[in-house]
Amino acid sequence: MGKRSRQKPEKHCVGCQAIVAEMFRVKYQEQSDWILVCKACQLAIKEQDGYQYGGTWKQAKRN
Ligand SMILES: [Zn+2]
């Protein structure tokens, strides 16, 4: 969307707003879209009905 941003923006956890380098894509019953959360929030969401795990997101590393 934003053509000005060259860098991959940092993502923050939808649950606790923490910015972390590794996030988990999850979905659950009350949440129809995929959301990215940190490990702690993922563990909490795991207990929700309809929990689905959609993979891990890692901040891109430059070599
Ligand atoms: Zn979190």
mmCIF file with all atom_site columns, C-alpha atoms and ligand atoms in Angstrom:
data_model
loop_
_atom_site.group_PDB
_atom_site.id
_atom_site.type_symbol
_atom_site.label_atom_id
_atom_site.label_alt_id
_atom_site.label_comp_id
_atom_site.label_asym_id
_atom_site.label_entity_id
_atom_site.label_seq_id
_atom_site.pdbx_PDB_ins_code
_atom_site.Cartn_x
_atom_site.Cartn_y
_atom_site.Cartn_z
_atom_site.occupancy
_atom_site.B_iso_or_equiv
_atom_site.pdbx_formal_charge
_atom_site.auth_seq_id
_atom_site.auth_comp_id
_atom_site.auth_asym_id
_atom_site.auth_atom_id
_atom_site.pdbx_PDB_model_num
ATOM   1  C  CA . MET A 1 1  ? 0.000   0.000   0.000  1.00 0.00 ? 1  MET A CA 1
ATOM   2  C  CA . GLY A 1 2  ? 2.546   2.607   1.078  1.00 0.00 ? 2  GLY A CA 1
ATOM   3  C  CA . LYS A 1 3  ? 5.025   3.101   -1.723 1.00 0.00 ? 3  LYS A CA 1
ATOM   4  C  CA . ARG A 1 4  ? 7.285   5.191   0.466  1.00 0.00 ? 4  ARG A CA 1
ATOM   5  C  CA . SER A 1 5  ? 8.176   2.487   2.920  1.00 0.00 ? 5  SER A CA 1
ATOM   6  C  CA . ARG A 1 6  ? 11.220  0.604   1.726  1.00 0.00 ? 6  ARG A CA 1
ATOM   7  C  CA . GLN A 1 7  ? 11.792  -1.328  4.868  1.00 0.00 ? 7  GLN A CA 1
ATOM   8  C  CA . LYS A 1 8  ? 9.604   -4.056  6.081  1.00 0.00 ? 8  LYS A CA 1
ATOM   9  C  CA . PRO A 1 9  ? 7.722   -2.488  8.959  1.00 0.00 ? 9  PRO A CA 1
ATOM   10 C  CA . GLU A 1 10 ? 8.037   -4.002  12.350 1.00 0.00 ? 10 GLU A CA 1
ATOM   11 C  CA . LYS A 1 11 ? 5.017   -5.903  13.398 1.00 0.00 ? 11 LYS A CA 1
ATOM   12 C  CA . HIS A 1 12 ? 3.484   -5.738  16.771 1.00 0.00 ? 12 HIS A CA 1
ATOM   13 C  CA . CYS A 1 13 ? 1.450   -8.322  18.564 1.00 0.00 ? 13 CYS A CA 1
ATOM   14 C  CA . VAL A 1 14 ? -2.279  -7.804  18.202 1.00 0.00 ? 14 VAL A CA 1
ATOM   15 C  CA . GLY A 1 15 ? -2.768  -9.101  21.728 1.00 0.00 ? 15 GLY A CA 1
ATOM   16 C  CA . CYS A 1 16 ? -0.258  -7.178  23.829 1.00 0.00 ? 16 CYS A CA 1
ATOM   17 C  CA . GLN A 1 17 ? 1.270   -4.682  21.342 1.00 0.00 ? 17 GLN A CA 1
ATOM   18 C  CA . ALA A 1 18 ? 4.780   -6.005  21.903 1.00 0.00 ? 18 ALA A CA 1
ATOM   19 C  CA . ILE A 1 19 ? 7.164   -5.758  18.973 1.00 0.00 ? 19 ILE A CA 1
ATOM   20 C  CA . VAL A 1 20 ? 8.894   -9.056  18.531 1.00 0.00 ? 20 VAL A CA 1
ATOM   21 C  CA . ALA A 1 21 ? 11.074  -10.576 15.831 1.00 0.00 ? 21 ALA A CA 1
ATOM   22 C  CA . GLU A 1 22 ? 9.132   -13.785 15.693 1.00 0.00 ? 22 GLU A CA 1
ATOM   23 C  CA . MET A 1 23 ? 5.381   -13.962 15.568 1.00 0.00 ? 23 MET A CA 1
ATOM   24 C  CA . PHE A 1 24 ? 2.737   -16.582 15.079 1.00 0.00 ? 24 PHE A CA 1
ATOM   25 C  CA . ARG A 1 25 ? -0.102  -16.407 12.648 1.00 0.00 ? 25 ARG A CA 1
ATOM   26 C  CA . VAL A 1 26 ? -3.225  -17.645 14.343 1.00 0.00 ? 26 VAL A CA 1
ATOM   27 C  CA . LYS A 1 27 ? -6.951  -17.650 13.982 1.00 0.00 ? 27 LYS A CA 1
ATOM   28 C  CA . TYR A 1 28 ? -9.757  -18.611 16.289 1.00 0.00 ? 28 TYR A CA 1
ATOM   29 C  CA . GLN A 1 29 ? -13.494 -18.752 16.307 1.00 0.00 ? 29 GLN A CA 1
ATOM   30 C  CA . GLU A 1 30 ? -14.283 -15.166 17.225 1.00 0.00 ? 30 GLU A CA 1
ATOM   31 C  CA . GLN A 1 31 ? -11.545 -13.852 14.985 1.00 0.00 ? 31 GLN A CA 1
ATOM   32 C  CA . SER A 1 32 ? -12.342 -14.417 11.325 1.00 0.00 ? 32 SER A CA 1
ATOM   33 C  CA . ASP A 1 33 ? -9.074  -13.052 9.962  1.00 0.00 ? 33 ASP A CA 1
ATOM   34 C  CA . TRP A 1 34 ? -5.565  -14.223 10.641 1.00 0.00 ? 34 TRP A CA 1
ATOM   35 C  CA . ILE A 1 35 ? -3.780  -12.230 13.300 1.00 0.00 ? 35 ILE A CA 1
ATOM   36 C  CA . LEU A 1 36 ? -0.126  -12.077 14.281 1.00 0.00 ? 36 LEU A CA 1
ATOM   37 C  CA . VAL A 1 37 ? 0.677   -12.545 17.917 1.00 0.00 ? 37 VAL A CA 1
ATOM   38 C  CA . CYS A 1 38 ? 3.699   -13.145 20.100 1.00 0.00 ? 38 CYS A CA 1
ATOM   39 C  CA . LYS A 1 39 ? 4.474   -16.449 21.717 1.00 0.00 ? 39 LYS A CA 1
ATOM   40 C  CA . ALA A 1 40 ? 2.759   -15.616 25.003 1.00 0.00 ? 40 ALA A CA 1
ATOM   41 C  CA . CYS A 1 41 ? -0.450  -14.548 23.297 1.00 0.00 ? 41 CYS A CA 1
ATOM   42 C  CA . GLN A 1 42 ? -0.343  -17.548 20.997 1.00 0.00 ? 42 GLN A CA 1
ATOM   43 C  CA . LEU A 1 43 ? -0.324  -19.826 24.018 1.00 0.00 ? 43 LEU A CA 1
ATOM   44 C  CA . ALA A 1 44 ? -3.384  -18.044 25.387 1.00 0.00 ? 44 ALA A CA 1
ATOM   45 C  CA . ILE A 1 45 ? -5.253  -18.144 22.084 1.00 0.00 ? 45 ILE A CA 1
ATOM   46 C  CA . LYS A 1 46 ? -4.510  -21.842 21.779 1.00 0.00 ? 46 LYS A CA 1
ATOM   47 C  CA . GLU A 1 47 ? -7.127  -22.370 24.454 1.00 0.00 ? 47 GLU A CA 1
ATOM   48 C  CA . GLN A 1 48 ? -9.826  -20.708 22.340 1.00 0.00 ? 48 GLN A CA 1
ATOM   49 C  CA . ASP A 1 49 ? -12.365 -22.652 20.341 1.00 0.00 ? 49 ASP A CA 1
ATOM   50 C  CA . GLY A 1 50 ? -11.550 -22.987 16.697 1.00 0.00 ? 50 GLY A CA 1
ATOM   51 C  CA . TYR A 1 51 ? -7.867  -22.297 17.152 1.00 0.00 ? 51 TYR A CA 1
ATOM   52 C  CA . GLN A 1 52 ? -5.850  -22.588 13.962 1.00 0.00 ? 52 GLN A CA 1
ATOM   53 C  CA . TYR A 1 53 ? -2.152  -22.139 13.466 1.00 0.00 ? 53 TYR A CA 1
ATOM   54 C  CA . GLY A 1 54 ? -1.066  -20.588 10.197 1.00 0.00 ? 54 GLY A CA 1
ATOM   55 C  CA . GLY A 1 55 ? 2.698   -20.472 10.476 1.00 0.00 ? 55 GLY A CA 1
ATOM   56 C  CA . THR A 1 56 ? 5.486   -18.413 11.896 1.00 0.00 ? 56 THR A CA 1
ATOM   57 C  CA . TRP A 1 57 ? 6.473   -14.956 10.752 1.00 0.00 ? 57 TRP A CA 1
ATOM   58 C  CA . LYS A 1 58 ? 10.067  -13.877 11.175 1.00 0.00 ? 58 LYS A CA 1
ATOM   59 C  CA . GLN A 1 59 ? 11.478  -10.465 10.669 1.00 0.00 ? 59 GLN A CA 1
ATOM   60 C  CA . ALA A 1 60 ? 13.618  -10.589 7.550  1.00 0.00 ? 60 ALA A CA 1
ATOM   61 C  CA . LYS A 1 61 ? 17.312  -10.786 8.184  1.00 0.00 ? 61 LYS A CA 1
ATOM   62 C  CA . ARG A 1 62 ? 19.893  -9.207  5.984  1.00 0.00 ? 62 ARG A CA 1
ATOM   63 C  CA . ASN A 1 63 ? 23.100  -11.072 5.409  1.00 0.00 ? 63 ASN A CA 1
HETATM 64 ZN ZN . ZN  B 2 .  ? 1.433   -10.656 22.643 1.00 0.00 ? 1  ZN  B ZN 1
#
